[in-house]
Coordinates of C-alpha atoms in Angstrom, one line a residue:
X1 CA -17.0 -73.7 -56.1
X2 CA -18.0 -76.5 -58.5
X3 CA -19.9 -75.3 -61.6
X4 CA -22.5 -77.7 -63.0
X5 CA -23.1 -78.2 -66.7
X6 CA -26.3 -79.1 -68.4
X7 CA -25.3 -82.8 -68.4
X8 CA -24.8 -82.7 -64.6
X9 CA -28.0 -80.8 -64.1
X10 CA -29.9 -83.5 -66.1
X11 CA -28.3 -86.3 -64.0
X12 CA -29.2 -84.5 -60.8
X13 CA -32.8 -84.0 -61.9
X14 CA -33.3 -87.6 -62.9
X15 CA -31.7 -88.6 -59.5
X16 CA -34.2 -86.4 -57.6
X17 CA -37.2 -87.6 -59.7
X18 CA -36.2 -91.3 -59.0
X19 CA -37.2 -90.8 -55.4
X20 CA -40.7 -89.8 -56.4
X21 CA -41.4 -93.0 -58.4
X22 CA -42.8 -95.0 -55.5
X23 CA -45.4 -92.2 -55.1
X24 CA -46.3 -91.7 -58.7
X25 CA -50.0 -92.6 -58.1
X26 CA -50.3 -89.9 -55.5
X27 CA -48.5 -87.4 -57.7
X28 CA -50.8 -88.4 -60.6
X29 CA -53.9 -87.6 -58.4
X30 CA -52.3 -84.3 -57.5
X31 CA -51.5 -83.6 -61.1
X32 CA -55.1 -84.4 -62.1
X33 CA -56.4 -82.0 -59.4
X34 CA -54.1 -79.3 -60.7
X35 CA -55.4 -79.8 -64.3
X36 CA -58.9 -79.2 -62.9
X37 CA -57.7 -76.1 -61.0
X38 CA -56.1 -74.8 -64.3
X39 CA -59.3 -75.4 -66.2
X40 CA -61.5 -73.8 -63.5
X41 CA -59.2 -70.7 -63.3
X42 CA -59.5 -70.3 -67.1
X43 CA -63.3 -70.6 -66.9
X44 CA -63.7 -67.9 -64.3
X45 CA -62.6 -64.9 -66.6
X46 CA -64.5 -66.5 -69.5
X47 CA -67.8 -66.5 -67.5
X48 CA -67.1 -63.0 -66.3
X49 CA -66.6 -61.9 -69.9
X50 CA -70.0 -63.5 -70.9
X51 CA -71.8 -61.6 -68.0
X52 CA -70.2 -58.3 -68.8
X53 CA -70.9 -58.5 -72.6
X54 CA -74.5 -59.5 -72.0
X55 CA -75.0 -56.5 -69.6
X56 CA -73.4 -54.1 -72.1
X57 CA -75.5 -55.5 -74.9
X58 CA -78.6 -55.4 -72.6
X59 CA -79.1 -59.1 -73.1
X60 CA -79.0 -60.1 -69.5
X61 CA -81.8 -60.6 -67.0
X62 CA -81.6 -60.7 -63.2
X63 CA -82.0 -64.4 -63.3
X64 CA -79.2 -64.8 -65.9
X65 CA -76.8 -62.7 -63.8
X66 CA -77.7 -64.7 -60.6
X67 CA -77.1 -68.0 -62.4
X68 CA -73.8 -66.8 -63.8
X69 CA -72.7 -65.5 -60.4
X70 CA -73.5 -68.9 -58.8
X71 CA -71.6 -70.6 -61.6
X72 CA -68.5 -68.4 -61.0
X73 CA -68.8 -68.9 -57.3
X74 CA -68.9 -72.7 -57.9
X75 CA -65.8 -72.5 -60.0
X76 CA -64.0 -70.5 -57.3
X77 CA -65.0 -73.0 -54.7
X78 CA -63.8 -75.8 -57.0
X79 CA -60.4 -74.1 -57.3
X80 CA -60.2 -74.0 -53.5
X81 CA -61.2 -77.6 -53.0
X82 CA -58.9 -79.0 -55.7
X83 CA -56.0 -76.7 -54.8
X84 CA -56.3 -77.9 -51.2
X85 CA -56.4 -81.5 -52.4
X86 CA -53.2 -81.4 -54.4
X87 CA -51.5 -79.2 -51.8
X88 CA -52.2 -81.8 -49.1
X89 CA -51.1 -84.7 -51.3
X90 CA -47.9 -83.0 -52.4
X91 CA -46.9 -82.0 -48.8
X92 CA -47.5 -85.5 -47.4
X93 CA -45.7 -87.1 -50.4
X94 CA -42.9 -84.5 -50.2
X95 CA -42.2 -85.4 -46.5
X96 CA -42.1 -89.1 -47.4
X97 CA -39.7 -88.4 -50.3
X98 CA -37.5 -86.3 -48.0
X99 CA -37.3 -89.2 -45.5
X100 CA -36.4 -91.6 -48.2
X101 CA -33.7 -89.3 -49.5
X102 CA -32.3 -88.8 -46.0
X103 CA -32.3 -92.5 -45.3
X104 CA -30.7 -93.3 -48.6
X105 CA -28.0 -90.7 -48.3
X106 CA -27.1 -91.7 -44.7
X107 CA -27.1 -95.4 -45.7
X108 CA -24.8 -94.5 -48.6
X109 CA -22.5 -92.5 -46.3
X110 CA -22.2 -95.4 -43.8
X111 CA -21.0 -97.6 -46.7
X112 CA -18.4 -95.1 -48.2
X113 CA -14.7 -95.9 -48.1
X114 CA -12.7 -94.5 -45.2
X115 CA -10.8 -92.1 -47.5
X116 CA -14.1 -90.1 -47.9
X117 CA -14.2 -89.4 -44.1
X118 CA -10.5 -88.5 -44.0
X119 CA -11.3 -85.6 -46.4
X120 CA -14.6 -84.5 -45.1
X121 CA -15.4 -82.8 -41.8
X122 CA -18.2 -84.0 -39.5
X123 CA -20.0 -80.7 -39.8
X124 CA -20.1 -80.8 -43.6
X125 CA -21.5 -84.4 -43.7
X126 CA -24.1 -83.3 -41.1
X127 CA -25.1 -80.4 -43.3
X128 CA -25.6 -82.7 -46.3
X129 CA -27.8 -85.2 -44.5
X130 CA -29.9 -82.5 -42.7
X131 CA -29.9 -79.0 -44.2
X132 CA -29.4 -80.0 -47.8
X133 CA -32.1 -82.7 -47.7
X134 CA -34.6 -80.2 -46.1
X135 CA -33.8 -77.7 -48.9
X136 CA -35.2 -80.2 -51.4
X137 CA -38.7 -80.3 -49.7
X138 CA -39.9 -77.2 -51.4
X139 CA -38.6 -78.5 -54.7
X140 CA -41.0 -81.4 -54.6
X141 CA -44.0 -79.6 -53.0
X142 CA -43.9 -76.2 -54.7
X143 CA -41.8 -76.4 -57.8
X144 CA -41.8 -79.8 -59.5
X145 CA -45.6 -80.3 -60.0
X146 CA -46.7 -76.6 -59.4
X147 CA -44.6 -75.7 -62.5
X148 CA -46.7 -78.0 -64.6
X149 CA -49.9 -76.4 -63.4
X150 CA -48.5 -72.9 -64.1
X151 CA -47.5 -74.0 -67.6
X152 CA -51.0 -75.4 -68.3
X153 CA -52.6 -72.1 -67.2
X154 CA -50.2 -70.0 -69.4
X155 CA -50.8 -72.2 -72.5
X156 CA -54.6 -72.1 -71.9
X157 CA -54.6 -68.4 -71.4
X158 CA -52.7 -67.7 -74.6
X159 CA -55.0 -70.0 -76.6
X160 CA -58.2 -68.3 -75.2
X161 CA -56.7 -64.8 -75.8
X162 CA -55.9 -65.6 -79.4
X163 CA -59.7 -66.4 -79.8
X164 CA -60.4 -62.9 -78.6
X165 CA -57.8 -60.6 -80.3
X166 CA -54.5 -61.3 -82.1
X167 CA -53.0 -57.8 -81.6
X168 CA -53.4 -57.9 -77.8
X169 CA -52.2 -61.5 -77.5
X170 CA -49.0 -60.8 -79.5
X171 CA -48.4 -57.7 -77.3
X172 CA -48.7 -59.8 -74.2
X173 CA -46.4 -62.5 -75.6
X174 CA -43.7 -60.0 -76.5
X175 CA -43.8 -58.5 -73.0
X176 CA -43.7 -62.0 -71.5
X177 CA -40.7 -63.0 -73.6
X178 CA -38.9 -59.9 -72.6
X179 CA -39.5 -60.6 -68.9
X180 CA -38.4 -64.3 -69.3
X181 CA -35.2 -63.2 -71.0
X182 CA -34.5 -60.8 -68.1
X183 CA -35.1 -63.7 -65.6
X184 CA -32.7 -66.0 -67.4
X185 CA -30.0 -63.3 -67.3
X186 CA -30.0 -63.6 -63.6
X187 CA -29.8 -67.4 -63.8
X188 CA -26.0 -67.7 -63.5
X189 CA -25.8 -65.1 -60.8
X190 CA -28.5 -66.7 -58.7
X191 CA -26.9 -70.1 -59.0
X192 CA -23.5 -68.7 -57.9
X193 CA -25.1 -66.9 -55.0
X194 CA -27.0 -70.0 -53.7
X195 CA -24.0 -72.3 -54.1
X196 CA -21.9 -69.8 -52.1
X197 CA -24.6 -69.6 -49.4
X198 CA -24.8 -73.4 -49.0
X199 CA -21.0 -73.5 -48.7
X200 CA -20.8 -70.9 -46.0
X201 CA -23.6 -72.7 -44.0
X202 CA -21.6 -76.0 -44.3
X203 CA -18.4 -74.2 -43.1
X204 CA -20.3 -72.7 -40.1
X205 CA -21.8 -76.1 -39.2
X206 CA -18.4 -77.8 -39.4
X207 CA -16.7 -75.2 -37.3
X208 CA -19.3 -75.1 -34.6
X209 CA -19.3 -78.9 -34.5
X210 CA -15.5 -79.1 -34.1
X211 CA -15.5 -76.3 -31.6
X212 CA -18.0 -77.9 -29.3
X213 CA -16.3 -81.2 -29.5
X214 CA -13.0 -79.6 -28.6
X215 CA -14.3 -77.2 -26.0
X216 CA -12.0 -78.6 -23.3
X217 CA -8.9 -78.0 -25.3
X218 CA -10.1 -74.5 -26.2
X219 CA -10.4 -73.7 -22.5
X220 CA -7.2 -75.5 -21.4
X221 CA -5.1 -73.6 -24.0
X222 CA -7.0 -70.4 -23.6
X223 CA -8.0 -70.3 -27.2
X224 CA -11.6 -69.2 -26.8
X225 CA -11.0 -65.7 -28.0
X226 CA -9.0 -66.9 -31.0
X227 CA -11.8 -69.4 -31.8
X228 CA -14.4 -66.7 -31.6
X229 CA -12.4 -64.5 -34.0
X230 CA -12.4 -67.4 -36.5
X231 CA -16.1 -68.0 -36.0
X232 CA -16.9 -64.3 -36.6
X233 CA -14.9 -64.5 -39.8
X234 CA -17.0 -67.5 -41.0
X235 CA -20.2 -65.8 -39.8
X236 CA -19.3 -62.7 -41.8
X237 CA -18.9 -64.9 -44.9
X238 CA -22.3 -66.3 -44.3
X239 CA -23.7 -62.8 -43.7
X240 CA -22.2 -61.5 -46.9
X241 CA -23.6 -64.5 -48.9
X242 CA -27.1 -63.8 -47.4
X243 CA -26.8 -60.1 -48.3
X244 CA -25.7 -60.9 -51.8
X245 CA -28.7 -63.2 -52.1
X246 CA -31.0 -60.5 -50.8
X247 CA -29.7 -57.9 -53.2
X248 CA -30.0 -60.2 -56.1
X249 CA -33.5 -61.2 -55.2
X250 CA -34.5 -57.5 -54.5
X251 CA -33.9 -56.5 -58.1
X252 CA -36.1 -59.2 -59.6
X253 CA -39.4 -58.8 -57.9
X254 CA -39.7 -55.0 -58.2
X255 CA -38.9 -55.2 -61.9
X256 CA -41.7 -57.8 -62.4
X257 CA -44.1 -55.7 -60.4
X258 CA -43.3 -52.7 -62.6
X259 CA -43.7 -54.7 -65.8
X260 CA -47.1 -56.0 -64.5
X261 CA -48.4 -52.4 -64.0
X262 CA -46.8 -51.3 -67.2
X263 CA -48.3 -54.2 -69.1
X264 CA -51.8 -53.5 -67.7
X265 CA -51.6 -49.9 -68.8
X266 CA -50.4 -51.0 -72.3
X267 CA -53.2 -53.5 -72.7
X268 CA -55.9 -51.0 -71.6
X269 CA -54.5 -48.5 -74.1
X270 CA -54.3 -51.1 -77.0
X271 CA -57.6 -52.8 -75.9
X272 CA -59.4 -49.4 -75.8
X273 CA -58.4 -48.8 -79.4
X274 CA -59.6 -52.3 -80.4
X275 CA -63.0 -51.7 -78.7
X276 CA -63.4 -48.4 -80.6
X277 CA -62.6 -50.3 -83.8
X278 CA -65.1 -53.0 -82.9
X279 CA -62.4 -55.7 -82.9
X280 CA -62.9 -56.4 -79.2
X281 CA -65.7 -56.3 -76.7
X282 CA -65.6 -54.8 -73.2
X283 CA -66.1 -58.2 -71.6
X284 CA -63.2 -59.6 -73.7
X285 CA -60.9 -56.8 -72.6
X286 CA -61.8 -57.4 -68.9
X287 CA -61.2 -61.2 -69.4
X288 CA -57.8 -60.4 -71.0
X289 CA -56.9 -58.2 -68.0
X290 CA -57.8 -61.2 -65.7
X291 CA -55.7 -63.4 -68.0
X292 CA -52.8 -61.0 -67.8
X293 CA -52.8 -61.3 -64.0
X294 CA -52.9 -65.1 -64.4
X295 CA -49.8 -65.0 -66.7
X296 CA -47.9 -62.6 -64.4
X297 CA -48.7 -64.5 -61.2
X298 CA -46.6 -67.5 -62.1
X299 CA -43.9 -65.2 -63.6
X300 CA -43.9 -63.2 -60.4
X301 CA -43.8 -66.5 -58.4
X302 CA -40.9 -67.5 -60.6
X303 CA -38.7 -65.4 -58.4
X304 CA -39.8 -67.5 -55.4
X305 CA -39.8 -70.7 -57.4
X306 CA -36.3 -69.9 -58.8
X307 CA -35.2 -69.1 -55.3
X308 CA -36.3 -72.6 -54.2
X309 CA -35.1 -74.2 -57.3
X310 CA -31.5 -72.8 -57.0
X311 CA -31.3 -73.6 -53.4
X312 CA -32.6 -77.1 -54.1
X313 CA -30.1 -77.5 -57.0
X314 CA -27.2 -76.3 -54.9
X315 CA -28.2 -78.7 -52.2
X316 CA -29.0 -81.6 -54.5
X317 CA -25.6 -81.2 -56.2
X318 CA -23.9 -81.6 -52.8
X319 CA -26.1 -84.7 -52.2
X320 CA -25.6 -86.1 -55.7
X321 CA -21.8 -85.7 -55.4
X322 CA -22.0 -87.9 -52.3
X323 CA -24.4 -90.4 -53.9
X324 CA -22.2 -90.9 -57.0
X325 CA -19.2 -91.8 -54.9
X326 CA -18.6 -95.6 -55.1
X327 CA -19.3 -97.6 -52.0
X328 CA -16.7 -99.8 -50.4
X329 CA -15.8 -102.5 -53.0
X330 CA -15.2 -106.0 -51.7
X331 CA -15.8 -109.6 -52.8
X332 CA -18.4 -112.1 -51.7
X333 CA -16.3 -114.8 -50.0
X334 CA -17.4 -115.2 -46.4
X335 CA -14.7 -115.0 -43.7
X336 CA -13.7 -118.6 -42.8
X337 CA -14.2 -119.0 -39.1
X338 CA -11.8 -121.8 -39.0
X339 CA -9.1 -119.8 -40.9
X340 CA -5.6 -121.1 -40.6
X341 CA -3.4 -118.0 -41.4
X342 CA -3.6 -114.3 -42.1
X343 CA -0.6 -113.0 -43.9
X344 CA 0.7 -109.5 -44.6
X345 CA 3.0 -109.9 -47.6
X346 CA 5.4 -107.1 -48.7
X347 CA 3.0 -104.4 -47.6
X348 CA 3.7 -100.8 -48.5
X349 CA 1.1 -98.2 -47.4
X350 CA 0.8 -94.4 -47.1
X351 CA -2.2 -92.2 -46.3
X352 CA -0.9 -89.6 -48.7
X353 CA 1.9 -89.6 -51.3
X354 CA 4.6 -92.2 -51.5
X355 CA 7.1 -89.9 -49.8
X356 CA 5.3 -90.6 -46.5
X357 CA 5.2 -94.4 -46.1
X358 CA 3.6 -95.6 -42.9
X359 CA 4.4 -99.2 -43.6
X360 CA 7.5 -100.2 -45.6
X361 CA 7.8 -103.8 -47.0
X362 CA 5.9 -105.1 -43.9
X363 CA 5.6 -108.9 -43.5
X364 CA 3.7 -110.7 -40.8
X365 CA 1.9 -114.1 -40.4
X366 CA -0.9 -114.5 -37.9
X367 CA -1.9 -118.1 -37.3
X368 CA -5.2 -119.1 -35.8
X369 CA -4.9 -119.0 -32.0
X370 CA -1.9 -116.7 -32.0
X371 CA -1.7 -114.1 -29.3
X372 CA 0.2 -111.1 -30.7
X373 CA 1.4 -108.0 -28.9
X374 CA 2.3 -105.0 -31.2
X375 CA 4.6 -102.4 -29.7
X376 CA 6.1 -99.3 -31.2
X377 CA 6.1 -95.5 -30.8
X378 CA 3.3 -93.3 -32.1
X379 CA 3.3 -93.3 -35.9
X380 CA 5.1 -96.6 -36.2
X381 CA 2.2 -98.2 -38.1
X382 CA 0.4 -100.3 -35.4
X383 CA -3.1 -99.0 -36.0
X384 CA -2.6 -98.9 -39.7
X385 CA -2.1 -102.7 -39.7
X386 CA -5.6 -103.0 -38.1
X387 CA -7.1 -100.6 -40.6
X388 CA -5.7 -102.6 -43.5
X389 CA -6.8 -105.9 -42.1
X390 CA -10.4 -104.7 -41.6
X391 CA -10.5 -103.3 -45.2
X392 CA -10.7 -99.6 -44.3
X393 CA -7.7 -98.9 -46.6
X394 CA -6.0 -100.8 -49.4
X395 CA -2.2 -101.4 -49.6
X396 CA -0.3 -99.4 -52.2
X397 CA 1.9 -102.4 -52.8
X398 CA 1.8 -106.0 -51.6
X399 CA -1.1 -108.0 -50.6
X400 CA -3.0 -109.3 -47.5
X401 CA -4.0 -113.0 -47.7
X402 CA -6.4 -115.0 -45.6
X403 CA -5.7 -118.7 -46.2
X404 CA -3.9 -117.8 -49.4
X405 CA -6.9 -115.7 -50.8
X406 CA -6.5 -112.0 -51.4
X407 CA -8.3 -109.9 -48.8
X408 CA -10.3 -107.9 -51.3
X409 CA -12.1 -111.1 -52.5
X410 CA -13.7 -111.4 -49.1
X411 CA -16.9 -109.8 -47.9
X412 CA -15.6 -107.2 -45.5
X413 CA -18.9 -107.2 -43.5
X414 CA -18.3 -110.9 -42.7
X415 CA -14.7 -110.1 -41.7
X416 CA -15.8 -107.3 -39.4
X417 CA -18.6 -109.4 -37.9
X418 CA -16.0 -112.0 -36.8
X419 CA -13.5 -109.5 -35.5
X420 CA -14.1 -107.9 -32.1
X421 CA -12.3 -104.5 -32.0
X422 CA -11.9 -102.4 -28.9
X423 CA -10.3 -99.0 -29.4
X424 CA -9.2 -96.3 -26.9
X425 CA -12.3 -94.2 -27.7
X426 CA -15.5 -95.7 -29.1
X427 CA -17.7 -92.8 -29.9
X428 CA -21.0 -94.7 -30.3
X429 CA -20.8 -96.1 -26.7
X430 CA -19.7 -92.9 -24.9
X431 CA -23.1 -92.5 -23.2
X432 CA -23.3 -94.8 -20.2
X433 CA -26.8 -95.2 -18.8
X434 CA -27.0 -94.9 -15.0
X435 CA -27.9 -98.3 -13.5
X436 CA -30.3 -96.7 -11.0
X437 CA -32.1 -94.7 -13.7
X438 CA -32.1 -96.7 -17.0
X439 CA -34.1 -94.0 -18.8
X440 CA -31.6 -91.3 -18.0
X441 CA -29.0 -90.5 -20.6
X442 CA -27.6 -87.5 -18.7
X443 CA -25.2 -89.4 -16.5
X444 CA -21.9 -89.2 -18.3
X445 CA -19.2 -91.0 -16.3
X446 CA -15.4 -90.9 -16.3
X447 CA -13.5 -91.8 -19.4
X448 CA -12.2 -95.0 -17.7
X449 CA -15.7 -96.0 -16.7
X450 CA -17.0 -95.5 -20.2
X451 CA -14.1 -97.6 -21.5
X452 CA -15.0 -100.4 -19.1
X453 CA -18.5 -100.5 -20.6
X454 CA -17.0 -100.5 -24.1
X455 CA -14.7 -103.4 -23.3
X456 CA -17.5 -105.4 -21.7
X457 CA -19.9 -104.9 -24.5
X458 CA -17.3 -105.8 -27.1
X459 CA -16.1 -108.9 -25.3
X460 CA -19.7 -110.1 -25.1
X461 CA -19.9 -110.1 -28.9
X462 CA -19.2 -113.5 -30.6
X463 CA -15.8 -113.3 -32.3
X464 CA -13.0 -115.3 -33.7
X465 CA -10.3 -112.6 -33.7
X466 CA -10.0 -109.8 -31.1
X467 CA -8.1 -106.6 -31.6
X468 CA -7.4 -104.3 -28.7
X469 CA -6.0 -100.9 -29.9
X470 CA -4.8 -99.1 -26.7
X471 CA -8.1 -100.3 -25.3
X472 CA -7.0 -100.3 -21.6
X473 CA -5.1 -97.0 -21.7
X474 CA -7.7 -95.3 -19.4
X475 CA -8.1 -98.2 -17.0
X476 CA -6.3 -98.6 -13.7
X477 CA -4.0 -101.7 -13.1
X478 CA -6.7 -103.7 -11.3
X479 CA -9.2 -103.4 -14.2
X480 CA -6.5 -103.9 -16.7
X481 CA -5.6 -107.2 -15.0
X482 CA -9.3 -108.2 -15.3
X483 CA -9.0 -107.8 -19.1
X484 CA -5.8 -109.9 -19.0
X485 CA -7.5 -112.7 -17.1
X486 CA -10.3 -112.7 -19.6
X487 CA -7.9 -112.9 -22.5
X488 CA -6.2 -115.9 -20.8
X489 CA -9.6 -117.7 -20.9
X490 CA -10.1 -117.3 -24.6
X491 CA -6.9 -119.1 -25.8
X492 CA -8.7 -120.6 -28.7
X493 CA -9.3 -117.1 -30.1
X494 CA -6.8 -115.1 -32.1
X495 CA -5.9 -111.9 -30.3
X496 CA -3.9 -108.8 -31.5
X497 CA -3.0 -106.3 -28.8
X498 CA -1.7 -102.8 -29.7
X499 CA -0.3 -101.1 -26.7
X500 CA 2.4 -98.9 -25.2
X501 CA 2.3 -100.5 -21.7
X502 CA 3.2 -104.2 -21.2
X503 CA 0.7 -105.1 -18.5
X504 CA -1.3 -107.4 -20.8
X505 CA 1.7 -109.4 -21.9
X506 CA 1.5 -113.2 -21.6
X507 CA 4.3 -115.9 -21.7
X508 CA 3.1 -117.3 -25.1
X509 CA 2.6 -113.9 -26.8
X510 CA 4.3 -113.3 -30.1
X511 CA 5.8 -109.8 -29.6
X512 CA 6.2 -107.6 -32.6
X513 CA 8.3 -104.4 -32.5
X514 CA 7.5 -101.7 -35.1
X515 CA 9.6 -98.7 -35.9
X516 CA 9.0 -96.2 -38.8
X517 CA 6.7 -98.7 -40.5
X518 CA 9.1 -101.6 -40.4
X519 CA 9.1 -104.8 -38.3
X520 CA 12.4 -104.7 -36.5
X521 CA 12.0 -107.4 -33.9
X522 CA 9.8 -110.4 -33.3
X523 CA 9.7 -113.2 -30.7
X524 CA 8.4 -114.1 -27.2
X525 CA 9.2 -112.2 -24.1
X526 CA 11.8 -114.7 -23.0
X527 CA 13.5 -114.6 -26.4
X528 CA 13.6 -110.9 -26.7
X529 CA 14.5 -109.9 -23.1
X530 CA 17.8 -111.7 -23.4
X531 CA 18.8 -109.5 -26.3
X532 CA 20.0 -105.9 -25.7
X533 CA 17.6 -104.5 -28.4
X534 CA 14.6 -102.4 -28.7
X535 CA 12.2 -104.6 -26.7
X536 CA 14.5 -104.8 -23.7
X537 CA 14.6 -101.0 -23.6
X538 CA 10.8 -100.8 -23.7
X539 CA 10.5 -103.5 -21.0
X540 CA 13.0 -101.7 -18.7
X541 CA 11.1 -98.5 -19.2
X542 CA 7.8 -100.2 -18.3
X543 CA 9.2 -102.5 -15.6
X544 CA 7.7 -100.5 -12.7
X545 CA 4.2 -101.4 -14.1
X546 CA 5.0 -104.9 -15.3
X547 CA 3.3 -107.9 -13.7
X548 CA 3.3 -111.6 -14.6

């Protein structure tokens, strides 16, 4: 679990407040309404004090009491109206801020380097964009501005009470300080509890997401019971974190309730002595008891507010840790549509440490209009070449050049716009709409049928370089031949085919054989078939499927 320091907390707070800046006018109105509420709440006990003292001193008439009662009723109605106003404004504004945060975080996620997604599970990212953002809503609507209102009330109450009696006011301040110190003693524990709770929720979401996506494999390999056991373990972790939160929270509120009753008794005792000594009136004591409730109410609510604050801080830390990750870095040179050559020059690459090289001193030139077929066993580095060319990863050594200019100086978005890539599984297009019912999204067809739709949609996109990464693996031979015929028609385009089968091979293809991250053979079919090397072995193995 990552522990924040004060500097990190400050950065997170400023980051959260930055989303509220577009709505500062609405927040100002809400703040003004809360100041009015704070003043009205202070005036209610003051007016009650005047009524009581006048009655005790026999200075009141029925008319005076009636007028004072209507005045107090007006103040109470004012509290209701202005409280409703700022509550409405804050809730509307809070929802808009949440939407902006959610949009901003997801936009940021979409532009993060591929390495981020290699280290993060789908469920964890989902939790960040949904649950963690929702956890911030109460922070904006109930904590951020409400805290200012409570602070105004407490300062105003203390000022008024000092006007009535110093001894009682000092007694209340001492009790309040003791309670606040007690609350801060729980600060670290509450923070740890809420961070742990958010982590267990993230683990659960991630596990459920991965389990549902892999439900076929679970059933095929009869791993359902084992998967349920793992789920119960994670569920127990979440249960324990929730119980720890409950126990921590259960101590705080009863203690504050006890201190509220104890303080009331203490103030009545001290106040009674002050009345006997003529240092305090009955009305002032009654007003101070009202003020005491007004002080304890925000302190009592502090348990709820602190609950919300810690949950929001734990969630905002998760979001802030994503927001501070640098986006993909690339240059601003637009991809030249009439490029002449793409060159891989002495490329070394590994996804982990240098002991696991995927590509080793790899060299390749791709000229405009080339038709290249990459062959090799799984793990030989074929897909890695595509990932490097599209800027998803950066070579550890060597460089990739487009017309002699380093790849990182180009705008990757312009490169990807001009590349049409078809992969074996394209998740965003897995839902195929039934032609007879265009509004129905329930009709999921076969894997091959979905892949046909993926291929068609991608081929319709304007492109200058096409990459097919095992894109026809789920198609039968007739459909695969259709793809081959299409590729024959786009001879002016540069094409890179990554495959195990040789059905898409053409006479003019430049064939590249990869093995353990190295380019071991290159040439056309006629050149390579005459040699008793790796390609001829692959060809003989695939010969029963091969067609010219």
